[in-house]
Amino acid sequence: MELVVLMNMQLTFLMEILSILSTTFAPLNLPRSSALILALLYAVRRPLNCSEIQSMTGYSKSAVSAALKVLESHRLVHKVKSGRRNHYSPSLTLPRLVAESHLMMLRSARDRIRELSRRFPQHGDSLSLLDFEISSVISTFEASLHGVGGTGED
């Protein structure tokens, strides 16, 4: 009985971690299953094969396969053949992935502000200021990602 309780606690803990991580990936606009599998790969910190992913997520074989194809198409996972099975692991460090995904979100916001500026020239001053501020944040992120400047810590 105690083993069942312990296993349920571990499963609850893992599901909480996966929920937190997959929410962090929201700027990537991944399908929920792909985000959850990517979160799983970061959480377990070792390559997993399709069967392991199935048993840990409860997804069907076809759902896991489709989710992994999405992740591969976005170059978010590495696939390594091991015997007759493929094993998957994240292709970027977690800090790099989070930074890159948020950079994508900021660039998209800047593009939308620039479009609004063209459509509503009467609001050019306030939109120009927003454009400048977001562009500054983007530059800071990019410099940090490329090792230029500080780490962002004081």
Coordinates of N, CA and C in Angstrom, one line a residue:
M1 N 0.8 -1.2 0.0 CA 0.0 0.0 0.0 C 0.9 1.3 0.0
E2 N 1.9 1.3 0.8 CA 2.8 2.4 0.9 C 3.5 2.7 -0.4
L3 N 3.9 1.7 -1.2 CA 4.5 1.8 -2.5 C 3.5 2.5 -3.4
V4 N 2.3 2.1 -3.4 CA 1.3 2.7 -4.3 C 1.2 4.2 -4.0
V5 N 1.1 4.6 -2.7 CA 1.0 6.0 -2.3 C 2.3 6.7 -2.8
L6 N 3.4 6.2 -2.6 CA 4.7 6.8 -3.0 C 4.7 7.0 -4.5
M7 N 4.3 6.0 -5.3 CA 4.2 6.1 -6.8 C 3.3 7.1 -7.2
N8 N 2.1 7.2 -6.6 CA 1.1 8.3 -6.9 C 1.7 9.7 -6.6
M9 N 2.4 9.8 -5.5 CA 3.0 11.1 -5.2 C 4.1 11.5 -6.2
Q10 N 4.9 10.5 -6.7 CA 5.9 10.7 -7.7 C 5.2 11.1 -9.0
L11 N 4.2 10.4 -9.4 CA 3.4 10.8 -10.6 C 2.8 12.2 -10.5
T12 N 2.3 12.5 -9.4 CA 1.7 13.8 -9.2 C 2.8 14.9 -9.3
F13 N 3.9 14.6 -8.7 CA 5.1 15.6 -8.8 C 5.5 15.7 -10.3
L14 N 5.7 14.6 -11.0 CA 6.1 14.7 -12.4 C 5.1 15.5 -13.2
M15 N 3.8 15.2 -13.0 CA 2.8 15.9 -13.8 C 2.8 17.4 -13.5
E16 N 3.1 17.8 -12.3 CA 3.2 19.2 -11.9 C 4.4 19.9 -12.7
I17 N 5.5 19.2 -12.7 CA 6.7 19.6 -13.4 C 6.5 19.8 -14.8
L18 N 5.8 18.8 -15.4 CA 5.5 18.8 -16.9 C 4.6 20.0 -17.2
S19 N 3.6 20.2 -16.3 CA 2.7 21.4 -16.5 C 3.4 22.7 -16.5
I20 N 4.3 22.8 -15.5 CA 5.1 24.1 -15.4 C 6.0 24.3 -16.7
L21 N 6.7 23.3 -17.1 CA 7.6 23.4 -18.2 C 6.8 23.6 -19.5
S22 N 5.8 22.8 -19.7 CA 5.1 22.9 -21.0 C 4.4 24.3 -21.1
T23 N 4.0 24.9 -20.0 CA 3.5 26.3 -20.1 C 4.5 27.3 -20.5
T24 N 5.8 27.0 -20.0 CA 6.9 27.9 -20.4 C 7.1 27.9 -21.9
F25 N 6.7 26.8 -22.6 CA 7.0 26.7 -24.0 C 5.8 27.4 -24.8
A26 N 4.9 28.0 -24.2 CA 3.7 28.6 -24.9 C 4.1 29.5 -26.1
P27 N 5.2 30.3 -26.0 CA 5.6 31.1 -27.2 C 5.9 30.3 -28.4
L28 N 6.2 29.1 -28.3 CA 6.5 28.2 -29.4 C 5.3 27.8 -30.2
N29 N 4.1 28.0 -29.6 CA 2.9 27.6 -30.3 C 2.9 26.1 -30.7
L30 N 3.4 25.3 -29.8 CA 3.4 23.8 -30.1 C 2.1 23.2 -29.7
P31 N 1.7 22.1 -30.4 CA 0.5 21.4 -29.9 C 0.8 20.9 -28.4
R32 N -0.3 20.8 -27.7 CA -0.2 20.4 -26.3 C 0.7 19.1 -26.1
S33 N 0.4 18.1 -26.9 CA 1.1 16.9 -26.7 C 2.6 17.0 -27.0
S34 N 3.0 17.8 -28.0 CA 4.4 18.1 -28.3 C 5.1 18.8 -27.1
A35 N 4.4 19.9 -26.6 CA 4.9 20.6 -25.5 C 5.1 19.7 -24.3
L36 N 4.2 18.9 -24.0 CA 4.3 18.0 -22.8 C 5.4 17.0 -23.0
I37 N 5.6 16.4 -24.2 CA 6.7 15.5 -24.4 C 8.0 16.2 -24.3
L38 N 8.1 17.4 -24.8 CA 9.4 18.2 -24.7 C 9.7 18.4 -23.3
A39 N 8.6 18.8 -22.5 CA 8.8 19.0 -21.1 C 9.3 17.7 -20.4
L40 N 8.7 16.6 -20.8 CA 9.1 15.3 -20.2 C 10.6 15.0 -20.5
L41 N 11.0 15.3 -21.7 CA 12.5 15.1 -22.0 C 13.4 15.9 -21.2
Y42 N 13.0 17.2 -20.9 CA 13.8 18.0 -20.0 C 13.7 17.5 -18.6
A43 N 12.6 17.1 -18.1 CA 12.4 16.7 -16.7 C 13.1 15.4 -16.4
V44 N 13.2 14.4 -17.3 CA 13.8 13.2 -16.9 C 15.3 13.2 -17.1
R45 N 15.8 14.2 -17.9 CA 17.2 14.4 -18.2 C 18.0 13.2 -18.7
R46 N 17.3 12.4 -19.5 CA 17.9 11.3 -20.3 C 17.1 11.0 -21.5
P47 N 17.8 10.5 -22.5 CA 17.0 10.2 -23.8 C 15.9 9.1 -23.5
L48 N 14.8 9.3 -24.1 CA 13.7 8.3 -24.0 C 13.3 7.8 -25.4
N49 N 12.9 6.5 -25.4 CA 12.3 6.0 -26.6 C 10.8 6.1 -26.6
C50 N 10.2 5.8 -27.7 CA 8.7 6.0 -27.9 C 7.9 5.2 -26.8
S51 N 8.3 4.0 -26.5 CA 7.6 3.2 -25.5 C 7.7 3.9 -24.2
E52 N 8.8 4.4 -23.8 CA 9.0 5.1 -22.5 C 8.1 6.3 -22.5
I53 N 8.1 7.0 -23.5 CA 7.3 8.3 -23.6 C 5.8 7.9 -23.5
Q54 N 5.4 6.8 -24.2 CA 4.0 6.4 -24.1 C 3.6 6.0 -22.7
S55 N 4.4 5.3 -22.0 CA 4.1 4.8 -20.7 C 4.1 6.0 -19.7
M56 N 4.9 7.0 -19.9 CA 5.0 8.1 -19.0 C 3.9 9.1 -19.2
T57 N 3.4 9.2 -20.4 CA 2.4 10.2 -20.8 C 1.0 9.7 -20.9
G58 N 0.9 8.4 -21.2 CA -0.4 7.8 -21.4 C -0.9 8.0 -22.9
Y59 N -0.1 8.6 -23.7 CA -0.4 8.9 -25.1 C -0.3 7.6 -25.9
S60 N -1.1 7.5 -27.0 CA -1.0 6.3 -27.9 C 0.3 6.4 -28.7
K61 N 0.6 5.3 -29.3 CA 1.8 5.3 -30.1 C 1.8 6.3 -31.2
S62 N 0.6 6.4 -31.9 CA 0.5 7.4 -33.0 C 0.5 8.8 -32.5
A63 N 0.0 9.1 -31.3 CA 0.1 10.4 -30.8 C 1.5 10.8 -30.4
V64 N 2.3 9.9 -29.8 CA 3.7 10.1 -29.5 C 4.5 10.4 -30.8
S65 N 4.2 9.5 -31.8 CA 4.9 9.7 -33.1 C 4.6 11.0 -33.7
A66 N 3.4 11.4 -33.7 CA 3.0 12.7 -34.3 C 3.6 13.9 -33.6
A67 N 3.6 13.8 -32.2 CA 4.2 14.9 -31.4 C 5.7 15.0 -31.6
L68 N 6.4 13.8 -31.7 CA 7.8 13.8 -32.0 C 8.2 14.4 -33.4
K69 N 7.3 14.1 -34.3 CA 7.5 14.6 -35.7 C 7.5 16.2 -35.7
V70 N 6.5 16.7 -34.9 CA 6.4 18.2 -34.7 C 7.7 18.7 -34.1
L71 N 8.1 18.0 -33.0 CA 9.4 18.5 -32.4 C 10.6 18.4 -33.3
E72 N 10.7 17.3 -34.0 CA 11.8 17.2 -35.0 C 11.7 18.3 -36.1
S73 N 10.5 18.6 -36.6 CA 10.4 19.6 -37.6 C 10.8 21.0 -37.1
H74 N 10.7 21.2 -35.8 CA 11.1 22.5 -35.2 C 12.5 22.4 -34.7
R75 N 13.2 21.3 -34.9 CA 14.6 21.0 -34.5 C 14.7 21.2 -33.0
L76 N 13.7 20.7 -32.2 CA 13.7 20.8 -30.8 C 14.2 19.6 -30.1
V77 N 14.3 18.5 -30.9 CA 14.8 17.2 -30.3 C 15.8 16.6 -31.2
H78 N 16.7 15.8 -30.6 CA 17.7 15.0 -31.4 C 17.1 13.6 -31.3
K79 N 17.3 12.9 -32.5 CA 16.9 11.5 -32.5 C 18.2 10.7 -32.7
V80 N 18.4 9.7 -31.8 CA 19.6 8.9 -31.9 C 19.1 7.4 -31.9
K81 N 19.6 6.7 -32.9 CA 19.3 5.3 -33.1 C 20.1 4.5 -32.1
S82 N 19.4 3.7 -31.3 CA 20.1 2.8 -30.3 C 19.5 1.4 -30.5
G83 N 20.2 0.6 -31.2 CA 19.7 -0.8 -31.5 C 18.6 -0.6 -32.5
R84 N 17.4 -1.2 -32.2 CA 16.2 -1.1 -33.1 C 15.3 0.1 -32.7
R85 N 15.7 0.9 -31.7 CA 14.8 1.9 -31.3 C 15.5 3.3 -31.4
N86 N 14.7 4.3 -31.6 CA 15.1 5.7 -31.6 C 15.0 6.2 -30.2
H87 N 15.9 7.0 -29.7 CA 15.8 7.7 -28.5 C 15.9 9.2 -28.7
Y88 N 15.1 9.9 -28.0 CA 14.9 11.3 -28.2 C 15.4 12.1 -27.0
S89 N 16.1 13.3 -27.3 CA 16.5 14.2 -26.2 C 16.4 15.6 -26.7
P90 N 16.3 16.6 -25.8 CA 16.2 18.0 -26.3 C 17.4 18.4 -27.1
S91 N 17.3 19.2 -28.1 CA 18.4 19.7 -28.8 C 19.0 21.0 -28.3
L92 N 18.3 21.7 -27.4 CA 18.8 22.9 -26.8 C 18.8 22.8 -25.3
T93 N 19.7 23.5 -24.7 CA 19.6 23.6 -23.2 C 18.2 24.3 -22.9
L94 N 17.7 24.0 -21.7 CA 16.4 24.7 -21.3 C 16.5 26.2 -21.3
P95 N 17.6 26.8 -20.7 CA 17.7 28.2 -20.7 C 17.7 28.8 -22.2
R96 N 18.4 28.1 -23.0 CA 18.5 28.6 -24.4 C 17.1 28.5 -25.1
L97 N 16.4 27.4 -24.9 CA 15.1 27.3 -25.5 C 14.1 28.3 -25.0
V98 N 14.1 28.6 -23.7 CA 13.2 29.6 -23.1 C 13.6 31.0 -23.7
A99 N 14.8 31.3 -23.7 CA 15.3 32.6 -24.3 C 14.9 32.7 -25.8
E100 N 15.1 31.7 -26.6 CA 14.8 31.7 -28.0 C 13.3 31.9 -28.2
S101 N 12.5 31.1 -27.4 CA 11.1 31.2 -27.6 C 10.5 32.6 -27.2
H102 N 11.1 33.2 -26.2 CA 10.6 34.5 -25.8 C 11.1 35.6 -26.8
L103 N 12.3 35.3 -27.4 CA 12.7 36.2 -28.4 C 11.7 36.2 -29.6
M104 N 11.3 35.0 -30.0 CA 10.3 34.9 -31.1 C 9.1 35.7 -30.7
M105 N 8.6 35.6 -29.5 CA 7.4 36.3 -29.1 C 7.6 37.8 -29.1
L106 N 8.8 38.3 -28.7 CA 9.0 39.7 -28.7 C 9.2 40.2 -30.1
R107 N 9.8 39.5 -31.0 CA 9.9 39.9 -32.4 C 8.5 40.0 -33.1
S108 N 7.7 39.0 -32.8 CA 6.3 39.0 -33.3 C 5.5 40.3 -32.8
A109 N 5.7 40.6 -31.5 CA 5.0 41.8 -30.9 C 5.5 43.0 -31.6
R110 N 6.8 43.1 -31.8 CA 7.4 44.3 -32.5 C 6.9 44.4 -33.9
D111 N 6.8 43.3 -34.6 CA 6.2 43.3 -36.0 C 4.8 43.8 -36.0
R112 N 4.0 43.4 -35.0 CA 2.6 43.8 -35.0 C 2.5 45.3 -34.6
I113 N 3.4 45.8 -33.8 CA 3.4 47.2 -33.4 C 3.7 48.0 -34.7
R114 N 4.7 47.5 -35.4 CA 5.1 48.3 -36.6 C 3.9 48.3 -37.7
E115 N 3.2 47.2 -37.7 CA 2.1 47.1 -38.6 C 1.0 48.1 -38.2
L116 N 0.7 48.2 -36.9 CA -0.2 49.2 -36.3 C 0.2 50.6 -36.6
S117 N 1.5 50.8 -36.5 CA 2.1 52.2 -36.8 C 1.8 52.6 -38.2
R118 N 1.9 51.6 -39.2 CA 1.5 51.9 -40.6 C 0.0 52.2 -40.7
R119 N -0.8 51.4 -40.0 CA -2.2 51.5 -40.2 C -2.8 52.7 -39.5
F120 N -2.2 53.1 -38.4 CA -2.7 54.2 -37.5 C -1.6 55.3 -37.3
P121 N -1.2 56.0 -38.3 CA -0.1 57.0 -38.2 C -0.3 58.0 -37.1
Q122 N -1.6 58.3 -36.8 CA -1.9 59.3 -35.8 C -1.4 58.9 -34.4
H123 N -1.1 57.6 -34.2 CA -0.6 57.1 -33.0 C 0.9 56.8 -33.1
G124 N 1.6 57.4 -34.0 CA 3.0 57.1 -34.3 C 3.9 57.3 -33.2
D125 N 3.7 58.4 -32.4 CA 4.6 58.7 -31.3 C 4.6 57.5 -30.2
S126 N 3.4 57.2 -29.8 CA 3.4 56.2 -28.7 C 3.8 54.8 -29.3
L127 N 3.4 54.5 -30.5 CA 3.8 53.2 -31.1 C 5.3 53.2 -31.4
S128 N 5.9 54.3 -31.7 CA 7.4 54.4 -31.9 C 8.1 54.1 -30.6
L129 N 7.6 54.6 -29.5 CA 8.2 54.4 -28.2 C 8.1 52.9 -27.8
L130 N 6.9 52.3 -28.1 CA 6.8 50.9 -27.8 C 7.8 50.0 -28.7
D131 N 7.9 50.4 -29.9 CA 8.8 49.7 -30.9 C 10.2 49.8 -30.3
F132 N 10.6 51.0 -29.9 CA 12.0 51.2 -29.4 C 12.2 50.4 -28.1
E133 N 11.2 50.4 -27.2 CA 11.4 49.6 -25.9 C 11.5 48.1 -26.2
I134 N 10.6 47.6 -27.1 CA 10.7 46.2 -27.4 C 12.0 45.9 -28.1
S135 N 12.4 46.7 -29.0 CA 13.6 46.5 -29.7 C 14.8 46.5 -28.8
S136 N 14.8 47.3 -27.8 CA 15.9 47.3 -26.7 C 15.9 46.0 -26.0
V137 N 14.7 45.5 -25.6 CA 14.7 44.2 -24.9 C 15.2 43.1 -25.8
I138 N 14.8 43.1 -27.1 CA 15.3 42.1 -28.1 C 16.8 42.2 -28.2
S139 N 17.4 43.4 -28.3 CA 18.8 43.5 -28.4 C 19.5 43.0 -27.1
T140 N 19.0 43.2 -26.0 CA 19.5 42.7 -24.7 C 19.5 41.2 -24.7
F141 N 18.4 40.6 -25.1 CA 18.3 39.2 -25.2 C 19.3 38.6 -26.1
E142 N 19.4 39.2 -27.3 CA 20.3 38.7 -28.3 C 21.7 38.8 -27.9
A143 N 22.1 39.9 -27.3 CA 23.5 40.0 -26.8 C 23.8 39.0 -25.7
S144 N 22.8 38.7 -24.8 CA 23.0 37.7 -23.8 C 23.1 36.3 -24.4
L145 N 22.3 36.0 -25.4 CA 22.4 34.7 -26.1 C 23.7 34.5 -26.8
H146 N 24.3 35.5 -27.3 CA 25.5 35.4 -28.1 C 26.7 35.7 -27.3
G147 N 26.6 35.8 -26.0 CA 27.7 35.9 -25.1 C 28.3 37.3 -25.1
V148 N 27.6 38.3 -25.7 CA 28.1 39.6 -25.7 C 27.5 40.3 -24.5
G149 N 28.2 41.1 -23.7 CA 27.7 41.7 -22.6 C 27.7 40.8 -21.4
G150 N 27.0 41.2 -20.3 CA 27.0 40.5 -19.1 C 26.0 39.3 -19.1
T151 N 25.8 38.7 -18.0 CA 24.9 37.6 -17.9 C 23.5 38.0 -17.5
G152 N 23.4 39.3 -17.2 CA 22.1 39.8 -16.7 C 22.0 39.7 -15.2
E153 N 23.0 39.3 -14.5 CA 23.0 39.2 -13.1 C 24.0 40.3 -12.6
D154 N 23.6 40.9 -11.4 CA 24.4 41.9 -10.8 C 25.3 41.3 -9.8

